[in-house]
Coordinates of C-alpha atoms in Angstrom, one line a residue:
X128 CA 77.9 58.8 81.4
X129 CA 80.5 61.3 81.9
X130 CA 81.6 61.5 86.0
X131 CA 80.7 64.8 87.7
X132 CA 83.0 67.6 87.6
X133 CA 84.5 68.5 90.7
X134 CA 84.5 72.5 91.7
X135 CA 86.7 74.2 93.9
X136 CA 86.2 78.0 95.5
X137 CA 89.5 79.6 95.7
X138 CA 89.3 83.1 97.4
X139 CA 92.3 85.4 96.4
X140 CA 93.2 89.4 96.5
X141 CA 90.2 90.8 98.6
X142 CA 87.3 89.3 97.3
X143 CA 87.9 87.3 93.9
X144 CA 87.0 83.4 93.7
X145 CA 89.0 81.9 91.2
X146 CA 87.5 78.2 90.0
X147 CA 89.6 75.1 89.9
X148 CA 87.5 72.7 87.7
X149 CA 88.5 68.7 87.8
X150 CA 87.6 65.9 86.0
X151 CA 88.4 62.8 87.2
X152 CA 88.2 60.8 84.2
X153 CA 90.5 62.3 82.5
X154 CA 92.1 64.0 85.3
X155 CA 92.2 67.5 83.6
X156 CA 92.0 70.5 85.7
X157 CA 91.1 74.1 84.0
X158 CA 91.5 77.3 86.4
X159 CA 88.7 79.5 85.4
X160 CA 90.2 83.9 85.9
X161 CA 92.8 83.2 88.0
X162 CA 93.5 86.3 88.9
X163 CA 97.1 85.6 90.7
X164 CA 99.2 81.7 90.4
X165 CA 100.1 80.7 93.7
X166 CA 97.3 79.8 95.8
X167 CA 95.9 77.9 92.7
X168 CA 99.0 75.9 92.2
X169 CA 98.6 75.2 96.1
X170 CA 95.1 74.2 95.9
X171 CA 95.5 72.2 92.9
X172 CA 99.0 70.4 94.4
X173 CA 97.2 69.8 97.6
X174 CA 94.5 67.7 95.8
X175 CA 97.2 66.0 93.5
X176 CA 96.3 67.8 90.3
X177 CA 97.9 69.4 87.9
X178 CA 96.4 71.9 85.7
X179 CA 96.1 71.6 82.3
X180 CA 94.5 74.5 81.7
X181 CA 92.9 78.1 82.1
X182 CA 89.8 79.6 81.0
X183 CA 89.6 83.5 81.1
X184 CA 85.8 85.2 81.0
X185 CA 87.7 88.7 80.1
X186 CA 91.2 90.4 80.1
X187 CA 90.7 92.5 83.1
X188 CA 94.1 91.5 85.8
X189 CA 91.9 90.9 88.2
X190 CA 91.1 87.5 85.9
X191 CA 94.0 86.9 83.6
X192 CA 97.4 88.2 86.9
X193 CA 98.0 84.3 87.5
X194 CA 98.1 82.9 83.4
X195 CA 101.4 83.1 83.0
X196 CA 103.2 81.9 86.2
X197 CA 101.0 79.1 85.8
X198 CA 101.6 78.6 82.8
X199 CA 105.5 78.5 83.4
X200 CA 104.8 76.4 86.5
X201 CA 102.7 74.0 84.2
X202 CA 106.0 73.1 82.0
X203 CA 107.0 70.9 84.8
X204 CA 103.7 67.9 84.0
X205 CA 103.3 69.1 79.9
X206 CA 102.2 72.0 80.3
X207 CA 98.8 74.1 79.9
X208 CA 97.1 75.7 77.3
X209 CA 95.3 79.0 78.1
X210 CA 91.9 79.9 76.4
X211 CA 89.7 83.0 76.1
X212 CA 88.0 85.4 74.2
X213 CA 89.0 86.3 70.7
X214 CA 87.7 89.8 70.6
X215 CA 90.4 90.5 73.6
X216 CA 93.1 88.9 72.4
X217 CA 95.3 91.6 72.3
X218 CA 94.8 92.7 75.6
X219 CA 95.4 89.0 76.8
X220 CA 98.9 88.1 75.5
X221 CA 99.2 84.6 76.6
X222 CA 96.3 83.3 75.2
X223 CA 97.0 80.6 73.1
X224 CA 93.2 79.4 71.7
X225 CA 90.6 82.1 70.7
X226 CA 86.9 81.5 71.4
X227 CA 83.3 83.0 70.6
X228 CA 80.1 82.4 71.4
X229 CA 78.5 79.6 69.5
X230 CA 82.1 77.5 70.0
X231 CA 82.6 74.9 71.8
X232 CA 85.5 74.0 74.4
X233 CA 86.3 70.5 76.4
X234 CA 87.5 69.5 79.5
X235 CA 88.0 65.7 79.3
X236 CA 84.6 64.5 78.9
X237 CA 82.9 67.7 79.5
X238 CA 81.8 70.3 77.2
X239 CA 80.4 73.8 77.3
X240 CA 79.5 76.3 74.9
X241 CA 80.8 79.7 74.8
X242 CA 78.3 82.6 75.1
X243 CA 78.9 86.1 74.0
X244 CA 78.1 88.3 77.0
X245 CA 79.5 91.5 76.3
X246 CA 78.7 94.2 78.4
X247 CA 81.2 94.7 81.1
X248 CA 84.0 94.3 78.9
X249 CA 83.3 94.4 74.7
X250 CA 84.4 90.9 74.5
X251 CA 83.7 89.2 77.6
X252 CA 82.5 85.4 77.8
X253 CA 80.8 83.0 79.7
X254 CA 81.4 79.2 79.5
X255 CA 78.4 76.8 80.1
X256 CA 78.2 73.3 81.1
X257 CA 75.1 72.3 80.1
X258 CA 74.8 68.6 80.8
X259 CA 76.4 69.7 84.3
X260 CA 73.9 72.7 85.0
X261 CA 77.2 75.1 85.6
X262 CA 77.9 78.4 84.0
X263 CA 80.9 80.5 84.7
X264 CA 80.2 83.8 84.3
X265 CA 83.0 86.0 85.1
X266 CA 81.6 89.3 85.8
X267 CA 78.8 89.1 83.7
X268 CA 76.2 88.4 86.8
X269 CA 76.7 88.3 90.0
X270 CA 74.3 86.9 93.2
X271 CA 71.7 89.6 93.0
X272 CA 73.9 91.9 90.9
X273 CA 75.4 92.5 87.4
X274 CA 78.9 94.0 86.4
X275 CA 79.6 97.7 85.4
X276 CA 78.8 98.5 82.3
X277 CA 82.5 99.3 81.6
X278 CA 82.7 98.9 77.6
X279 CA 79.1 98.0 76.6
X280 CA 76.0 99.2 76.8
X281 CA 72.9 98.8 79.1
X282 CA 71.2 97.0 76.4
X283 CA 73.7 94.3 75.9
X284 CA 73.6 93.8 79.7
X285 CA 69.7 93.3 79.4
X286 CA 70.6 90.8 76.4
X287 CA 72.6 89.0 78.9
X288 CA 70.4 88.8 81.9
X289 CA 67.7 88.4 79.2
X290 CA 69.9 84.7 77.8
X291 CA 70.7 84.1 81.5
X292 CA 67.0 83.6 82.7
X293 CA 66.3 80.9 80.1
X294 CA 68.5 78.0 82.2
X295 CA 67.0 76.0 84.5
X296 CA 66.2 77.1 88.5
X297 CA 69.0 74.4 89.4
X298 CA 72.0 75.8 86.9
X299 CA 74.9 77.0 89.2
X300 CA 76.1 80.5 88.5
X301 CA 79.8 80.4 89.4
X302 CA 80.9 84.3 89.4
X303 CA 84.0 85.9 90.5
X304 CA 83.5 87.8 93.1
X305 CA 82.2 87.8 96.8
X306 CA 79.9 91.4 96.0
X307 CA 76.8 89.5 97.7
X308 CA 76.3 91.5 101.2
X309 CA 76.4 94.8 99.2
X310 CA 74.4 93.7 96.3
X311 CA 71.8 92.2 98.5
X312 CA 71.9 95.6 100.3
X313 CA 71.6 97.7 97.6
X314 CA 68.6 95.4 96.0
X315 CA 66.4 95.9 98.6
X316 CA 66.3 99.3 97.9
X317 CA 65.0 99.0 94.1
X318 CA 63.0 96.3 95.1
X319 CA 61.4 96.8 99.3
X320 CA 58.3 94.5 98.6
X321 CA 60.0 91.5 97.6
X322 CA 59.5 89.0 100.5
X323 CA 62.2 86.4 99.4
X324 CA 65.2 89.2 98.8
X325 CA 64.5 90.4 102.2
X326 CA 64.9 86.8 103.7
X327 CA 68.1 86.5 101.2
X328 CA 69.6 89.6 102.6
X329 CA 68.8 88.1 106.4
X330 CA 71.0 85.0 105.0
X331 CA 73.7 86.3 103.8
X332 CA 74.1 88.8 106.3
X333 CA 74.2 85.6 108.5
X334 CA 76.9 83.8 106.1
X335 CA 79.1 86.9 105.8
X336 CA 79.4 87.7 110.0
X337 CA 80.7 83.7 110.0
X338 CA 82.9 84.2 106.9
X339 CA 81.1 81.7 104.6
X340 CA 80.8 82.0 101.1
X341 CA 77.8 83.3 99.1
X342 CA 78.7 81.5 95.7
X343 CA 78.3 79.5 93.7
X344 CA 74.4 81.1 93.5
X345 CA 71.8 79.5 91.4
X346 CA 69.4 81.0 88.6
X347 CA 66.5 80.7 90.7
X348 CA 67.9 82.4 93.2
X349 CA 68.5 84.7 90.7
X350 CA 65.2 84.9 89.1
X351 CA 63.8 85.2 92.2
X352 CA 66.1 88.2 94.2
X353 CA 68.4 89.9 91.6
X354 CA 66.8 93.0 90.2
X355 CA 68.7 93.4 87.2
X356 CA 67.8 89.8 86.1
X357 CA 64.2 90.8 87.0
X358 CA 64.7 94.1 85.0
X359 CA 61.4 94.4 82.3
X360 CA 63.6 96.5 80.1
X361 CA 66.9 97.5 79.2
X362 CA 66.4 101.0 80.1
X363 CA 65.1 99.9 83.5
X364 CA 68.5 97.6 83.8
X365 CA 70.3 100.6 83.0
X366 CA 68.5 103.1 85.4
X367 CA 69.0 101.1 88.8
X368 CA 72.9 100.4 87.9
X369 CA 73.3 103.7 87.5
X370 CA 72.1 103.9 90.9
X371 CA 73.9 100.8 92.1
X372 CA 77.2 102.9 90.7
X373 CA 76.9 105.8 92.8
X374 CA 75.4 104.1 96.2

């Protein structure tokens, strides 16, 4: 049985999390969006790993900025080899494998499937880990929100959430950004009767005024606190991000 992979949170610019992903059988290590180089190159050096790859969810800066210093950095122990979506290829130019949903990708022992979860961008992309109950996400959902609906549609957003809901309670949703104070905020204002978001909001308001984390969240969580996963329909979805946009 394949060892577990080991997950690291590594806060950057004012509130991304890019994910350094190791597994120690193989001793690869993927950055997933690293949205800048050096404090992933630290975090990896300081654990004695060196990366052998990055995942990218989407071509926004924000989650491809670090590729290419890493990538150069990377030359020094063989190098890395950077993966992402196919339909933004063009708009990522060091990209060096193309992926859709329905393909697979490895990291030593481990494999997830790539998910087509357009919406934000038109070619974004998830990667989940099923046997290891992980999903990276990029800014497809976020704890107790969902991503603007930049280059897709309110429908495809619903699709998403819609795919989202069918994993398991315990799968961890790694996203890539630290949105969960004002998302919690703004929830309870679509959604006042719901007894567990209000004691979610209480908890992270807790966790944010002592500087902790809020992510990785889980789908449970999820199923049980974020409105847009709990949406009925895609035109509901797209009514309370609408409002969500100009709170």
């Amino acid at each position: 049985m394949a060892t577990s992979l080991e997950i690291v949170r590594i806060p950057v610019l004012s509130d991304n999390y890019v994910w350094l992903v190791h597994e120690p059988d193989s001793k690869a290590t993927m950055v997933v969006d690293p949205a800048v180089a050096e404090p992933v190159l630290d975090a990896a050096k300081a654990r004695g790993w060196t990366i052998t790859d990055i995942w990218n969810t989407h071509w926004h800066p924000d989650h491809t900025g670090g590729n290419a210093a890493i990538k150069e950095a990377a030359k020094a122990w063989g190098g890395c080899t950077i993966t992402g979506p196919a339909a933004e290829f063009e708009r990522i130019p060091t990209l060096d494998v193309q992926v859709k949903g329905g393909d697979t990708v490895r990291l030593g022992n481990h494999i997830a499937e790539v998910w087509d979860v357009p919406a934000h961008t038109a070619g974004h992309i998830a990667y989940h880990f099923a046997d290891d109950a992980a999903i990276f996400v990029g800014d497809t959902m976020f704890a107790m929100g969902c991503g603007r609906l930049f280059e897709g549609t309110a429908e495809q957003m619903f699709a998403n959430m819609q795919r989202l809901a069918t994993l398991d309670d315990a799968t961890r949703v790694y996203c890539a950004h630290e949105y969960t104070l004002s998302n919690a905020k703004f929830a309870v204002t679509v959604d006042p009767e719901n007894e567990a978001l209000a004691a979610r909001l209480a908890a992270v308001e807790t966790a944010r005024a002592a500087g902790e984390p809020t992510v990785p969240t889980n789908i449970g969580a999820e199923r049980a606190t974020n409105p847009f996963l709990r949406a009925p329909s895609a035109a509901e979805l797209g009514r309370i991000r609408a409002l969500k946009d100009a709170a």
